[in-house]
Amino acid sequence: MLGSKYRTHNCGELVKGDVGKEVLLGGWVHRKRDHGGVLFIDMRDHYGITQVVLNPDCKCYAEFQHVRTESVILIQGKVISRADDAINSKMKTGDIEVVVEDAQIESVADVTPFMISSDEKVNEELRLKYRFLDLRRESLHNNLMMRSRVISFIRKHLSDKGFTEMQTPILTSSSPEGARDYLVPSRVHPGQFYALPQAPQQFKQLLMVSGFDKYFQIAPCFRDEDARADRSPGEFYQLDMEMSFIQQDDLFAQLEELFLEMTTALTDKKITQMPFPRITYKDAMNKYGSDKPDIRYGMELMEVADIFAKGSFKAFSSLNEKGKALKALVVKETAGEPRSFFDKAEAHAKENGAMGLGYIVFKETGPKGPIVKFLDDALIQELKERCAIEEGDTVFFGGGEWLKTCEIMGRMRTYFAEKKVEFDSKEMAFCWIVDFPMYEYNEDDKKIDFSHNPFSMPQGGMDALLNKDPLDILAYQYDIVCNGIELSSGAIRNHKPEVMYKAFEIVGYDQAFVDDKFGHMINAFKFGAPPHGGIAPGLDRIVMLYCDEPSIREVIAFPMNGKAQDLMMSAPGSVTPEQLKELSIKILDTEL
RNA sequence: GGGGAUGUAGCUCAGUUGGUUAGAGCGCCAGCCUGUCACGCUGGAGGUCGACGGUUCGAGCCCGUUCAUCCUCGCCA
């Protein structure tokens, strides 16, 4: 052994002022450079990299010539300053090196399946299987450190603002709304199941009823839904928050302050606009074709049904009526694109449910395209003015039922932006989407449904529920969006039992149903409930934005793959017949 | 469940019109090298071309099936 302790310093802290010190270091062999008569080893730990030097007179010299990278070594040596021409300005410790006097190989490493000291892209399946190695690599290691800083900033900030951090149950009950639940069988109650919470929604509202005033939690949430790049299957984390005696504006101010201070403290990014712009749901759909618009760029959709109503092109002239839309999308500098550009765009529109994708290319020689022959000059002129079209632009059209048309053209806006827009990686364009409709018409069931959280307060309260067309009622329901990523939904809640009964009545649920499914909530509200509201930004997505990562798996230490498997732990896995029997569970033969 | 992309050495990839023994960089192993820092030089090992079937005199390449991964639609109160 080298001494009574493993290390006196870490691998990231020795600088010029430490020259002359006798030190002990522990770490991994990051890289090795053997010059025959002198051996350099870059030693790495969590804190950084330090170059250590072995000379032939060191008794460990021969052994360390063959030490493999990623082995853990312990060294004892003396800090010396490097010669002027040997200083490495790229390294924090580049002014010094440690001359090894004694050393030992503490843990021999097998050859790793991929290189730790390189940022070369590696097959993700392999990375997930060897996650503990992947986490050694600089990029993932840094991402996880950013995640830690985000959590720690949030805790300090919100605690300072008077929020109380609390825990809520992980084993709870299945709720009739929302995504598929993860279920946990009960041993004590055969045939009954717990559900893992999709969010602590009801608990946090009950905490407001309990008078805790302001609550937050870094809350695990479980939803059995298929994965996406920005959606981890199984579990994810929310910054879950709820506040009493607040209105929408109070909450917006709290969140804007948090995001501004956190972004400034932890990143070199810039928030485009403070306070965050507020866009109504309807405007967002009309202008951006999405309820999570990326407002870093323009390319807004324009309504042009009224213009085409004057023309004779039948497919478009009939769209100028309530419930329909004809949207124009101008894409700059595309007139020179080959035919394949337009064919691919149309194919993409069709994949998203469009009947087709009409377009006019404004070339030097005049407007061109499949539909131009149906349009007269005056109409095209009016279109040019409305949409501010210049020579070299192309205008694309989508028409039909309002919501579907907006969504399709919104996806086309994103599609073209990916090809044509240069994004500033430092920009964070937050916005609030407000005034979501309380109800929507469910085409499948031919009835009115809640469009979001049934516990949201309808704008106008009881009066609106009694006197307005349900489909025109708005809710105090809002989303926070950044760079086209939805960070969270939130709402000012409905804390009045009589308003809640009425709200449920509109979607066809009587008082008995509400009492049965949400009796604990209603009951709580009958004992004096403060007005309250909250939000729950996705923690993983915040960290993704801060780390410029396109995939949520890059900010989670041990993520599952797209099929909700943990390849390192081999989860999910089989259990013994005894375990099943204890839980009164029989596995069906699913091969049939 | 649908659509798209990918699959060749441990890793990242190339592989022409179907034609001899499937290549490169990195890594690995051995040797050389006293100032490198992505060290350098020499040599070597390493391949069921995802799997199965078919077409062909001949398949990494063409066809069919299938598996895996990623992206996406559905789904995500």
XYZ file of C-alpha atoms (C1' of nucleotides) in Angstrom:
669
model
C 0.000 0.000 0.000
C 1.048 3.516 -0.671
C -0.118 5.027 2.569
C -2.972 5.475 4.948
C -5.267 7.129 2.407
C -6.086 6.819 -1.287
C -5.595 10.386 -2.349
C -4.614 13.828 -1.177
C -5.902 15.588 -4.288
C -8.187 14.836 -7.206
C -7.185 14.757 -10.865
C -8.619 18.170 -11.681
C -7.164 20.470 -9.077
C -3.358 20.516 -9.180
C -2.013 23.785 -10.600
C 1.182 25.809 -10.600
C 0.795 26.724 -6.921
C 1.019 23.059 -5.966
C 4.485 22.543 -7.447
C 6.737 20.763 -4.977
C 3.958 18.965 -3.132
C 4.009 15.248 -2.465
C 0.612 13.971 -3.583
C -1.484 10.827 -3.792
C -3.854 10.486 -6.744
C -6.399 7.837 -7.708
C -8.092 7.522 -11.052
C -8.583 5.776 -14.343
C -5.972 5.431 -17.084
C -7.501 7.777 -19.648
C -4.677 7.599 -22.186
C -1.123 6.367 -22.222
C 1.868 7.523 -24.235
C 4.906 5.253 -24.040
C 8.131 6.755 -25.379
C 10.348 3.854 -24.488
C 12.334 5.873 -22.034
C 9.499 7.872 -20.489
C 5.869 6.962 -19.966
C 3.034 9.498 -19.788
C -0.311 8.540 -18.328
C -3.330 10.825 -18.379
C -5.113 10.032 -15.143
C -8.819 10.794 -15.097
C -11.357 11.072 -12.345
C -14.658 12.904 -11.888
C -12.863 16.217 -11.501
C -10.470 16.232 -14.405
C -7.315 14.894 -15.976
C -3.758 15.113 -14.726
C -0.656 13.961 -16.590
C 1.578 11.695 -14.563
C 5.083 10.689 -15.680
C 6.956 7.455 -15.072
C 10.701 7.347 -15.604
C 12.627 4.098 -16.136
C 14.099 4.301 -12.645
C 10.609 3.991 -11.123
C 10.085 0.464 -9.824
C 6.604 0.344 -11.397
C 7.850 1.361 -14.832
C 7.753 -2.060 -16.521
C 4.374 -2.969 -15.044
C 2.801 0.316 -16.049
C 4.061 0.063 -19.622
C 1.430 -2.631 -20.009
C -1.383 -1.116 -17.941
C -4.507 -1.003 -20.019
C -6.646 2.092 -20.400
C -9.598 2.328 -18.000
C -7.752 0.436 -15.298
C -7.903 2.168 -11.916
C -4.477 3.153 -10.601
C -3.171 4.765 -7.435
C -0.029 6.845 -7.577
C 2.258 8.653 -5.215
C 4.468 11.351 -6.620
C 5.714 14.888 -6.666
C 4.128 17.813 -8.477
C 6.590 19.524 -10.792
C 6.118 22.378 -13.204
C 6.394 21.586 -16.867
C 9.013 23.088 -19.141
C 7.688 26.070 -21.093
C 7.447 24.094 -24.331
C 5.656 21.226 -22.577
C 2.789 23.236 -21.104
C -0.617 22.105 -22.335
C -2.895 25.135 -22.344
C -5.924 22.995 -23.207
C -5.817 21.348 -19.783
C -6.717 22.970 -16.482
C -3.801 21.049 -14.954
C -1.617 21.631 -18.016
C 1.014 23.701 -16.205
C 2.092 20.795 -14.032
C 2.639 17.067 -14.049
C 3.193 14.496 -11.332
C 6.396 12.454 -11.327
C 5.521 9.017 -10.040
C 7.551 7.634 -7.153
C 5.333 4.676 -6.323
C 2.167 3.318 -7.900
C -0.116 0.353 -8.043
C -2.760 -1.001 -10.356
C -5.809 -1.138 -8.129
C -8.272 -2.618 -10.615
C -7.370 -4.091 -13.987
C -9.760 -3.190 -16.806
C -10.727 -5.515 -19.630
C -10.614 -4.009 -23.106
C -13.718 -1.800 -23.208
C -16.332 -2.424 -25.924
C -16.008 1.198 -27.021
C -13.510 3.934 -26.331
C -14.067 6.091 -23.272
C -11.570 8.774 -24.266
C -13.238 9.432 -27.616
C -16.523 11.134 -28.383
C -17.010 8.943 -31.470
C -20.656 7.992 -31.940
C -21.347 4.467 -30.756
C -24.283 2.168 -31.374
C -26.862 3.045 -28.757
C -27.771 -0.516 -27.849
C -24.168 -1.127 -26.879
C -24.021 2.119 -24.931
C -27.115 1.180 -22.969
C -25.791 -2.277 -22.183
C -22.537 -0.780 -20.897
C -24.125 2.331 -19.435
C -21.613 2.459 -16.569
C -18.868 2.882 -19.172
C -20.834 5.332 -21.278
C -21.339 7.453 -18.175
C -17.552 7.768 -17.870
C -17.426 9.519 -21.218
C -17.190 13.271 -21.129
C -20.455 14.182 -22.816
C -22.796 12.009 -20.772
C -20.880 12.698 -17.584
C -21.256 16.440 -18.140
C -24.950 16.096 -18.954
C -25.595 14.300 -15.698
C -23.683 16.997 -13.840
C -25.883 19.627 -15.486
C -28.920 17.645 -14.363
C -27.616 17.705 -10.824
C -27.017 21.461 -10.980
C -30.530 22.043 -12.316
C -32.093 20.048 -9.485
C -29.977 21.717 -6.898
C -30.719 25.200 -8.273
C -34.444 24.489 -8.271
C -34.343 23.253 -4.666
C -32.513 26.341 -3.453
C -34.538 28.803 -5.497
C -37.951 27.453 -4.587
C -37.087 26.881 -0.944
C -35.959 30.517 -0.770
C -39.297 31.533 -2.274
C -41.193 29.781 0.500
C -42.021 26.532 -1.284
C -42.177 23.337 0.737
C -40.648 20.193 -0.783
C -42.772 17.145 -0.063
C -43.028 13.501 -1.118
C -46.171 11.844 -2.365
C -46.899 8.112 -2.715
C -45.394 5.951 -5.447
C -47.843 3.116 -4.866
C -51.233 4.663 -5.402
C -54.456 3.978 -7.255
C -55.307 3.864 -10.925
C -57.086 6.951 -12.220
C -59.711 6.770 -14.965
C -58.155 9.542 -17.050
C -54.884 9.763 -18.885
C -52.288 7.357 -20.196
C -52.023 3.649 -19.499
C -50.944 2.985 -15.928
C -48.116 0.848 -14.674
C -49.775 -1.577 -12.287
C -48.333 -3.279 -9.246
C -50.156 -6.356 -7.954
C -51.110 -6.476 -4.312
C -50.142 -9.575 -2.333
C -52.442 -8.771 0.567
C -55.430 -8.075 -1.681
C -55.491 -10.742 -4.390
C -56.685 -9.459 -7.751
C -56.173 -5.835 -6.788
C -53.517 -3.483 -8.012
C -51.709 -0.341 -7.134
C -50.895 2.058 -9.944
C -47.710 4.083 -10.160
C -48.586 7.792 -10.352
C -48.705 9.396 -13.801
C -48.140 12.614 -11.839
C -48.800 13.614 -8.234
C -51.679 15.767 -9.478
C -54.330 14.956 -6.902
C -51.908 14.749 -3.987
C -50.517 18.195 -4.613
C -53.976 19.709 -4.766
C -54.824 17.994 -1.498
C -51.665 19.495 0.014
C -53.021 22.928 -0.897
C -56.269 22.048 0.869
C -54.052 21.076 3.804
C -52.710 24.609 3.906
C -49.080 24.117 2.846
C -49.482 27.165 0.578
C -46.669 26.462 -1.902
C -45.408 22.970 -2.733
C -42.806 21.496 -5.039
C -41.295 18.108 -5.694
C -38.813 16.619 -8.132
C -41.441 14.010 -8.843
C -41.082 10.689 -10.649
C -43.962 10.071 -13.038
C -44.857 6.779 -14.667
C -46.773 6.399 -17.911
C -46.988 3.279 -20.033
C -46.719 4.973 -23.413
C -44.466 4.449 -26.408
C -41.167 6.303 -26.526
C -40.100 9.284 -28.577
C -36.804 11.131 -28.814
C -38.025 13.566 -26.162
C -40.170 11.083 -24.260
C -38.684 8.363 -22.122
C -40.770 5.239 -21.802
C -41.815 4.245 -18.324
C -40.611 6.978 -16.065
C -39.593 10.590 -16.170
C -39.276 13.475 -13.742
C -41.303 16.617 -13.350
C -40.659 19.727 -11.365
C -44.101 19.466 -9.811
C -45.421 22.700 -8.278
C -48.651 23.993 -6.787
C -49.511 27.306 -5.145
C -52.464 28.638 -3.169
C -54.252 31.976 -3.529
C -52.761 32.590 -6.946
C -54.075 33.501 -10.343
C -52.584 32.678 -13.704
C -50.421 35.834 -13.809
C -48.908 35.089 -10.393
C -47.829 31.662 -11.534
C -46.413 32.960 -14.820
C -44.304 35.490 -12.915
C -42.935 32.804 -10.574
C -41.968 30.512 -13.454
C -40.453 33.277 -15.551
C -38.252 34.312 -12.653
C -37.163 30.719 -12.046
C -36.292 30.061 -15.685
C -34.536 33.395 -16.144
C -32.374 33.012 -13.051
C -31.659 29.336 -13.637
C -30.773 29.784 -17.301
C -28.487 32.701 -16.454
C -26.813 30.870 -13.581
C -26.261 27.506 -15.271
C -25.858 28.168 -18.984
C -24.596 30.708 -21.485
C -27.951 30.678 -23.239
C -30.164 33.681 -23.831
C -33.900 33.854 -23.321
C -35.370 35.534 -26.381
C -38.159 37.490 -24.733
C -39.022 38.454 -21.147
C -41.678 38.139 -19.943
C -42.469 35.086 -22.062
C -44.891 35.917 -24.872
C -48.424 34.629 -24.334
C -50.131 33.075 -27.291
C -53.676 31.836 -27.175
C -54.262 28.254 -28.179
C -56.311 29.451 -31.127
C -53.620 31.859 -32.336
C -50.944 29.209 -31.886
C -52.896 26.810 -34.064
C -53.694 29.466 -36.645
C -50.193 30.911 -36.913
C -47.946 27.968 -36.130
C -50.193 24.944 -36.586
C -49.109 23.625 -33.223
C -49.854 24.091 -29.549
C -46.113 23.879 -28.952
C -44.785 26.340 -31.511
C -41.118 26.980 -32.092
C -41.083 30.789 -32.179
C -37.353 31.105 -32.867
C -38.336 31.691 -36.487
C -41.275 33.246 -38.324
C -42.753 31.334 -41.242
C -46.217 31.932 -39.851
C -49.200 30.305 -41.500
C -51.538 32.766 -43.241
C -55.288 32.295 -43.622
C -56.150 32.810 -47.306
C -59.538 31.136 -47.754
C -61.206 34.516 -48.314
C -58.878 35.288 -51.220
C -59.465 31.986 -52.950
C -63.227 32.273 -52.393
C -63.161 34.854 -55.195
C -61.504 32.439 -57.607
C -62.693 29.453 -59.542
C -60.309 26.809 -58.211
C -62.943 24.581 -56.618
C -60.691 22.709 -54.205
C -59.833 25.986 -52.476
C -62.778 28.310 -53.174
C -65.152 26.336 -50.943
C -63.035 26.651 -47.804
C -64.108 30.128 -46.715
C -66.574 29.033 -44.046
C -66.699 28.336 -40.334
C -64.867 25.197 -39.314
C -62.687 25.157 -42.410
C -59.342 26.723 -43.212
C -56.995 27.351 -46.100
C -53.473 27.983 -44.862
C -50.586 29.427 -46.843
C -46.985 28.825 -45.830
C -44.244 30.891 -47.471
C -40.811 29.292 -47.663
C -38.042 31.661 -48.682
C -35.425 30.968 -51.339
C -36.847 27.758 -52.695
C -37.670 28.704 -56.271
C -34.458 27.071 -57.465
C -35.102 23.778 -55.702
C -35.335 20.681 -57.905
C -38.638 18.958 -58.557
C -37.733 16.300 -55.975
C -37.814 18.954 -53.206
C -41.483 19.617 -53.922
C -42.334 15.949 -54.414
C -40.765 15.038 -51.084
C -42.587 17.880 -49.371
C -45.897 16.695 -50.782
C -45.127 13.127 -49.730
C -44.432 14.376 -46.228
C -47.717 16.289 -46.168
C -49.579 13.181 -47.269
C -47.899 11.083 -44.612
C -49.344 13.525 -42.125
C -52.821 13.155 -43.496
C -53.021 15.840 -46.190
C -54.925 15.192 -49.425
C -52.140 16.945 -51.296
C -49.861 19.943 -51.110
C -50.610 22.749 -53.522
C -47.863 25.264 -54.186
C -46.869 28.228 -56.289
C -43.220 28.897 -57.059
C -42.436 32.554 -57.690
C -39.710 32.437 -60.310
C -38.195 35.346 -62.234
C -40.428 34.363 -65.114
C -43.555 34.484 -62.977
C -45.606 32.172 -60.788
C -45.305 28.491 -61.630
C -46.797 25.308 -60.281
C -49.564 22.768 -60.716
C -52.389 25.062 -59.564
C -51.381 28.325 -61.239
C -53.484 27.630 -64.319
C -56.632 27.778 -62.163
C -55.843 31.222 -60.737
C -56.149 34.674 -62.268
C -53.570 37.436 -61.915
C -55.562 39.575 -59.479
C -55.922 36.685 -57.074
C -52.219 35.898 -57.199
C -51.419 39.562 -56.657
C -53.617 39.732 -53.552
C -51.995 36.549 -52.266
C -48.534 38.052 -52.786
C -49.434 41.102 -50.775
C -51.178 39.253 -47.939
C -48.289 36.825 -47.512
C -45.455 39.254 -48.351
C -44.203 36.920 -51.042
C -41.053 37.888 -52.914
C -39.445 36.531 -56.026
C -37.642 33.290 -55.213
C -40.202 32.196 -52.620
C -42.590 29.300 -52.736
C -45.992 29.379 -51.107
C -47.498 26.051 -50.041
C -51.193 25.491 -49.368
C -53.175 23.164 -47.172
C -56.924 23.294 -46.811
C -59.795 21.489 -45.178
C -61.166 21.049 -41.695
C -59.667 23.768 -39.450
C -57.815 21.789 -36.783
C -56.487 19.097 -39.114
C -55.356 21.692 -41.650
C -53.539 23.705 -39.012
C -51.798 20.614 -37.678
C -50.689 19.406 -41.106
C -49.390 22.823 -42.121
C -47.721 23.211 -38.732
C -45.796 20.029 -39.409
C -44.864 21.343 -42.850
C -43.611 24.533 -41.165
C -41.365 22.430 -38.945
C -40.325 20.279 -41.898
C -39.198 23.269 -43.966
C -37.578 24.968 -40.969
C -35.342 21.935 -40.444
C -34.126 22.350 -44.016
C -33.986 26.122 -44.299
C -33.582 27.780 -40.893
C -30.220 28.314 -39.195
C -30.774 27.956 -35.468
C -28.764 29.774 -32.833
C -27.820 27.135 -30.305
C -27.732 29.782 -27.562
C -31.316 30.876 -28.004
C -34.179 29.796 -25.770
C -37.534 31.035 -26.994
C -40.047 30.437 -24.235
C -43.737 31.141 -24.609
C -46.985 30.496 -22.789
C -49.867 28.947 -24.632
C -53.035 30.121 -22.891
C -56.816 29.915 -23.188
C -57.100 26.251 -24.041
C -60.666 25.159 -24.685
C -62.299 23.481 -21.708
C -64.081 20.934 -23.886
C -63.695 19.346 -27.277
C -65.960 17.270 -29.451
C -64.986 13.632 -29.507
C -65.645 12.373 -33.041
C -65.272 8.700 -32.087
C -67.811 8.739 -29.282
C -69.950 11.543 -30.733
C -69.927 13.422 -27.452
C -68.307 16.318 -25.641
C -65.142 15.519 -23.660
C -62.737 17.410 -21.466
C -59.897 18.566 -23.677
C -57.392 18.633 -20.820
C -57.475 18.311 -17.073
C -61.047 18.030 -15.761
C -59.967 19.824 -12.587
C -59.151 23.048 -14.451
C -61.220 26.107 -13.657
C -63.404 27.158 -16.560
C -62.987 30.824 -17.459
C -66.179 32.540 -16.348
C -66.841 29.898 -13.709
C -70.341 28.618 -13.124
C -71.855 31.340 -15.271
C -69.954 30.137 -18.335
C -70.875 26.499 -17.712
C -74.555 27.432 -17.462
C -74.824 29.918 -20.306
C -72.180 29.278 -22.986
C -71.838 26.717 -25.714
C -69.478 24.211 -24.031
C -67.183 24.193 -27.053
C -66.685 27.975 -26.648
C -65.706 27.796 -22.975
C -62.041 28.400 -22.267
C -60.120 27.028 -19.294
C -57.458 28.542 -17.072
C -55.227 25.951 -18.643
C -51.788 26.799 -19.998
C -48.687 25.225 -21.451
C -45.108 26.402 -21.231
C -43.140 25.813 -24.425
C -39.493 26.363 -25.322
C -38.001 26.010 -28.801
C -40.929 23.894 -29.900
C -40.699 21.527 -26.966
C -43.645 21.346 -24.577
C -42.170 21.559 -21.103
C -45.403 21.347 -19.214
C -49.092 21.832 -18.892
C -50.576 23.579 -15.913
C -53.805 25.060 -14.709
C -55.616 27.143 -12.194
C -57.734 24.457 -10.578
C -61.419 24.233 -9.999
C -61.745 24.235 -6.197
C -65.532 24.675 -6.019
C -67.508 21.427 -5.734
C -70.657 22.806 -7.331
C -68.701 24.080 -10.349
C -66.967 20.727 -10.656
C -70.205 18.760 -10.595
C -71.506 21.037 -13.342
C -68.315 20.695 -15.384
C -68.601 16.911 -15.266
C -72.315 17.022 -16.021
C -71.528 18.624 -19.390
C -69.488 15.596 -20.462
C -72.259 13.301 -19.255
C -71.089 12.274 -15.790
C -73.584 12.662 -12.990
C -72.869 13.524 -9.376
C -72.748 9.872 -8.367
C -70.010 9.160 -10.939
C -67.921 12.116 -9.790
C -68.356 11.118 -6.160
C -67.341 7.585 -7.022
C -64.221 8.437 -9.072
C -63.091 11.680 -7.483
C -64.899 11.575 -4.159
C -61.712 12.195 -2.197
C -61.086 15.400 -4.146
C -64.634 16.678 -4.005
C -64.849 15.734 -0.374
C -61.681 17.662 0.396
C -63.017 20.710 -1.421
C -66.108 20.621 0.786
C -63.999 21.413 3.853
C -62.592 24.764 2.799
C -60.312 24.769 -0.251
C -58.139 27.713 -1.218
C -58.047 28.821 -4.825
C -54.900 27.219 -6.222
C -53.037 26.307 -9.344
C -49.817 24.810 -10.544
C -47.619 23.448 -13.252
C -45.107 20.639 -13.665
C -42.279 21.294 -16.140
C -40.516 18.170 -17.396
C -37.130 18.092 -15.731
C -35.564 15.842 -18.369
C -36.633 18.203 -21.127
C -35.224 21.247 -19.340
C -31.874 19.491 -19.031
C -32.079 18.414 -22.695
C -32.458 22.043 -23.738
C -29.592 23.153 -21.527
C -27.316 20.379 -22.859
C -28.371 20.779 -26.521
C -29.245 17.104 -26.622
C -31.816 15.857 -29.118
C -32.555 12.707 -27.136
C -33.896 12.451 -23.602
C -31.699 9.392 -23.014
C -28.657 11.663 -23.051
C -29.720 13.293 -19.796
C -30.863 10.212 -17.862
C -28.306 8.086 -16.043
C -29.954 4.735 -16.688
C -32.612 5.105 -19.371
C -34.658 2.390 -20.988
C -34.609 1.801 -24.738
C -37.503 2.525 -27.076
C -39.204 -0.716 -26.156
C -39.132 0.083 -22.446
C -36.314 -2.347 -21.666
C -33.302 -1.746 -19.473
C -30.601 -3.588 -21.415
C -28.089 -3.342 -18.589
C -30.310 -4.728 -15.827
C -32.355 -6.902 -18.214
C -35.652 -5.389 -17.158
C -38.415 -6.283 -17.463
C -37.662 -9.903 -16.626
C -39.353 -13.091 -15.587
C -40.111 -13.885 -11.956
C -40.395 -17.233 -10.206
C -43.656 -19.211 -10.127
C -43.581 -18.766 -6.357
C -43.613 -15.001 -6.677
C -46.535 -15.155 -9.084
C -48.467 -17.510 -6.866
C -48.009 -15.219 -3.899
C -49.537 -12.438 -5.974
C -52.384 -14.613 -7.264
C -51.220 -14.047 -10.832
C -51.375 -16.498 -13.725
C -49.580 -15.759 -17.014
C -51.743 -16.203 -20.109
C -50.278 -18.008 -23.083
C -49.895 -15.002 -25.346
C -48.696 -17.088 -28.286
C -52.279 -18.108 -29.007
C -50.235 -1.870 -34.698
C -48.565 1.415 -39.382
C -44.462 4.114 -42.078
C -39.123 5.359 -42.767
C -33.823 4.609 -41.980
C -29.883 1.527 -40.509
C -27.367 -3.391 -39.786
C -19.924 -5.337 -43.032
C -13.643 -6.489 -37.749
C -14.143 -4.737 -30.606
C -15.796 0.731 -32.285
C -16.805 4.202 -36.561
C -17.364 3.383 -41.544
C -15.989 2.368 -47.164
C -17.063 -1.580 -50.437
C -18.016 0.466 -58.076
C -22.061 -3.127 -62.957
C -23.084 -9.450 -59.088
C -16.709 -11.701 -60.407
C -9.924 -13.770 -57.601
C -7.956 -13.824 -51.028
C -13.912 -8.220 -48.177
C -10.788 -2.964 -46.946
C -9.584 1.851 -44.022
C -9.173 4.734 -39.403
C -9.325 3.962 -34.248
C -8.839 0.103 -30.584
C -6.241 -4.679 -29.294
C -1.412 -7.786 -29.132
C 4.105 -7.789 -29.920
C 8.447 -4.908 -30.796
C 11.124 -0.087 -31.304
C 11.343 4.907 -29.424
C 13.500 10.006 -23.228
C 8.970 15.066 -23.622
C 4.397 13.380 -25.459
C -0.478 15.189 -24.607
C -5.614 12.168 -30.347
C 2.686 10.856 -29.470
C 5.294 8.406 -33.507
C 7.271 4.008 -36.297
C 7.267 -1.500 -37.656
C 4.722 -5.994 -37.586
C 0.496 -9.102 -36.170
C -4.231 -11.023 -34.693
C -9.209 -10.155 -35.517
C -15.064 -11.193 -40.287
C -21.173 -16.785 -40.295
C -20.974 -9.159 -44.295
C -27.739 -9.299 -38.477
C -30.414 -14.332 -39.406
C -32.955 -17.703 -42.738
C -34.416 -18.931 -47.615
C -34.239 -17.968 -52.978
C -32.225 -16.340 -58.027
C -27.296 -17.209 -60.340
C -21.715 -20.726 -62.929
C -20.805 -17.089 -58.959
C -24.210 -12.884 -53.833
C -21.710 -8.187 -48.843
C -24.312 -6.362 -53.433
C -30.427 -8.833 -56.577
C -35.396 -11.006 -54.542
C -38.418 -12.832 -50.297
C -39.017 -13.606 -45.137
C -37.421 -12.460 -40.383
C -34.765 -10.174 -36.197
C -32.567 -5.931 -33.835
C -31.850 -0.676 -33.127
C -33.118 4.413 -34.027
C -36.713 8.087 -35.968
C -41.894 8.781 -36.669
C -47.648 8.155 -36.824
C -51.153 6.217 -33.528
C -50.787 6.880 -28.117
C -49.052 10.725 -24.398
C -56.072 13.533 -18.907
